[in-house]
Amino acid sequence: MADKTIFQKIEAGEIPAKIEYQDAECFAIRDINPQAPLHLLVIPRKVVPHLSEASAADAALLGHLLLVARDLALKLGCGDGFRTVINNGKNAGETVPHLHVHVLGGRPLGWPPG
Ligand code: 5GP
């Protein structure tokens, strides 16, 4: 069996993190290195390493992650605006090979991103 990802270790309670939300399909934590006042990671329990490796069978899961991201952003005070990001691959800065949706908000967010 492949080594657990950092996020699987958090899910198993082996690495501490503040769980903001969880359901049967996913969980959400505060990013350890926040880039905005609100910076969550919405993480599927199923390990899809990269968005580029997701399949049609993952369509409902991917949609669910976005709806959870939306609900959390609104619930946590980002009705004025928030951003969802999925980094894919080295050039995009992906560092954890376990698909996750960043949710950023709580300040004006520049565009284009870096
Ligand atoms: P990526 O760069 O792959 O898009 O995003 C990975 C994110 O996971 C980064 O923003 C990083 O700060 C966050 N991260 C890495 N290790 C941990 C950890 O142990 N705990 C938490 N809460 N976040 C982590």
CSV table of C-alpha atoms and ligand atoms in Angstrom, one decimal:
chain,number,residue,atom,x,y,z
A,1,MET,CA,0.0,0.0,0.0
A,2,ALA,CA,1.3,3.5,-0.9
A,3,ASP,CA,2.4,5.8,1.9
A,4,LYS,CA,-0.3,7.9,3.4
A,5,THR,CA,-0.5,11.5,2.2
A,6,ILE,CA,-0.2,14.3,4.7
A,7,PHE,CA,-3.9,14.8,4.4
A,8,GLN,CA,-4.6,11.1,5.1
A,9,LYS,CA,-2.5,11.4,8.2
A,10,ILE,CA,-4.5,14.5,9.3
A,11,GLU,CA,-7.7,12.5,8.6
A,12,ALA,CA,-6.4,9.7,10.8
A,13,GLY,CA,-5.5,12.1,13.6
A,14,GLU,CA,-1.8,11.4,13.2
A,15,ILE,CA,-1.1,15.0,12.4
A,16,PRO,CA,-3.1,17.7,14.3
A,17,ALA,CA,-5.3,20.1,12.4
A,18,LYS,CA,-8.5,22.1,13.0
A,19,ILE,CA,-11.3,20.2,11.2
A,20,GLU,CA,-13.8,22.9,10.1
A,21,TYR,CA,-16.2,20.4,8.4
A,22,GLN,CA,-16.5,16.8,7.5
A,23,ASP,CA,-18.9,14.4,5.8
A,24,ALA,CA,-18.7,11.0,4.2
A,25,GLU,CA,-16.9,12.3,1.2
A,26,CYS,CA,-14.6,15.0,2.3
A,27,PHE,CA,-13.3,17.1,5.2
A,28,ALA,CA,-12.0,20.7,5.5
A,29,ILE,CA,-9.1,22.1,7.5
A,30,ARG,CA,-7.4,25.4,8.0
A,31,ASP,CA,-4.2,25.7,5.9
A,32,ILE,CA,-1.1,25.6,8.1
A,33,ASN,CA,0.4,28.5,6.1
A,34,PRO,CA,-2.6,30.8,5.4
A,35,GLN,CA,-2.4,33.1,2.4
A,36,ALA,CA,-5.6,35.0,3.4
A,37,PRO,CA,-7.6,35.6,6.6
A,38,LEU,CA,-9.7,32.6,5.5
A,39,HIS,CA,-7.6,29.8,3.9
A,40,LEU,CA,-9.3,26.4,4.0
A,41,LEU,CA,-8.4,23.1,2.2
A,42,VAL,CA,-11.4,21.0,1.2
A,43,ILE,CA,-10.0,17.4,0.8
A,44,PRO,CA,-11.7,14.3,-0.5
A,45,ARG,CA,-11.4,11.2,1.5
A,46,LYS,CA,-10.7,9.3,-1.7
A,47,VAL,CA,-7.1,10.0,-2.8
A,48,VAL,CA,-7.1,11.4,-6.3
A,49,PRO,CA,-3.4,12.6,-6.5
A,50,HIS,CA,-4.0,15.3,-9.1
A,51,LEU,CA,-7.0,16.9,-10.9
A,52,SER,CA,-5.3,15.7,-14.1
A,53,GLU,CA,-5.8,12.1,-13.0
A,54,ALA,CA,-9.5,12.5,-12.1
A,55,SER,CA,-11.9,10.5,-14.2
A,56,ALA,CA,-15.6,10.8,-15.1
A,57,ALA,CA,-16.3,8.6,-12.1
A,58,ASP,CA,-15.1,11.4,-9.9
A,59,ALA,CA,-17.5,14.0,-11.4
A,60,ALA,CA,-20.0,14.0,-8.5
A,61,LEU,CA,-17.1,14.1,-5.9
A,62,LEU,CA,-15.5,17.1,-7.7
A,63,GLY,CA,-18.9,18.9,-7.7
A,64,HIS,CA,-19.4,18.1,-4.0
A,65,LEU,CA,-16.0,19.6,-3.1
A,66,LEU,CA,-17.0,22.9,-4.8
A,67,LEU,CA,-20.3,23.1,-3.1
A,68,VAL,CA,-18.7,22.4,0.3
A,69,ALA,CA,-16.1,25.1,-0.5
A,70,ARG,CA,-18.9,27.5,-1.4
A,71,ASP,CA,-20.9,26.8,1.7
A,72,LEU,CA,-17.9,27.1,4.1
A,73,ALA,CA,-16.8,30.4,2.5
A,74,LEU,CA,-20.3,31.9,2.9
A,75,LYS,CA,-20.7,30.5,6.4
A,76,LEU,CA,-17.3,31.9,7.5
A,77,GLY,CA,-18.0,35.4,6.4
A,78,CYS,CA,-16.8,35.6,2.8
A,79,GLY,CA,-20.0,36.7,1.2
A,80,ASP,CA,-18.1,39.7,-0.3
A,81,GLY,CA,-15.9,37.4,-2.3
A,82,PHE,CA,-13.8,34.3,-2.1
A,83,ARG,CA,-11.7,32.2,-4.4
A,84,THR,CA,-11.4,28.5,-5.0
A,85,VAL,CA,-8.1,27.1,-6.4
A,86,ILE,CA,-6.8,23.7,-7.4
A,87,ASN,CA,-3.1,23.6,-8.1
A,88,ASN,CA,-2.2,20.9,-10.5
A,89,GLY,CA,1.5,19.9,-11.0
A,90,LYS,CA,4.8,21.4,-10.3
A,91,ASN,CA,4.5,24.6,-12.3
A,92,ALA,CA,1.2,25.4,-10.5
A,93,GLY,CA,2.8,25.0,-7.1
A,94,GLU,CA,1.1,21.7,-6.1
A,95,THR,CA,3.0,20.3,-3.2
A,96,VAL,CA,0.7,17.7,-1.7
A,97,PRO,CA,-0.3,14.9,-4.2
A,98,HIS,CA,-3.8,14.5,-2.8
A,99,LEU,CA,-6.3,16.6,-4.7
A,100,HIS,CA,-7.6,19.5,-2.6
A,101,VAL,CA,-9.5,22.7,-3.1
A,102,HIS,CA,-8.1,25.9,-1.5
A,103,VAL,CA,-10.7,28.3,-0.3
A,104,LEU,CA,-9.3,31.9,0.1
A,105,GLY,CA,-11.1,34.9,1.3
A,106,GLY,CA,-11.3,37.7,3.9
A,107,ARG,CA,-9.3,40.2,1.9
A,108,PRO,CA,-9.3,41.6,-1.7
A,109,LEU,CA,-7.7,39.0,-3.9
A,110,GLY,CA,-5.6,40.2,-6.8
A,111,TRP,CA,-6.0,39.1,-10.3
A,112,PRO,CA,-4.2,37.6,-12.2
A,113,PRO,CA,-2.8,35.3,-9.5
A,114,GLY,CA,1.0,34.8,-9.4
B,1,5GP,P1,-0.7,22.7,-2.7
B,1,5GP,O1,0.6,23.5,-2.7
B,1,5GP,O2,-0.4,21.3,-2.9
B,1,5GP,O3,-1.7,23.3,-3.7
B,1,5GP,O4,-1.3,22.9,-1.3
B,1,5GP,C1,-0.9,22.2,-0.2
B,1,5GP,C2,-1.3,23.0,1.0
B,1,5GP,O5,-1.3,22.2,2.2
B,1,5GP,C3,-0.4,24.2,1.3
B,1,5GP,O6,-1.1,25.4,1.2
B,1,5GP,C4,0.2,23.9,2.7
B,1,5GP,O7,0.4,25.1,3.4
B,1,5GP,C5,-0.8,23.0,3.2
B,1,5GP,N1,-0.3,22.0,4.2
B,1,5GP,C6,0.9,21.3,4.1
B,1,5GP,N2,1.1,20.5,5.2
B,1,5GP,C7,0.1,20.8,6.0
B,1,5GP,C8,-0.3,20.4,7.3
B,1,5GP,O8,0.4,19.5,7.9
B,1,5GP,N3,-1.4,20.9,7.9
B,1,5GP,C9,-2.2,21.8,7.3
B,1,5GP,N4,-3.2,22.3,7.9
B,1,5GP,N5,-1.9,22.3,6.0
B,1,5GP,C10,-0.8,21.8,5.4
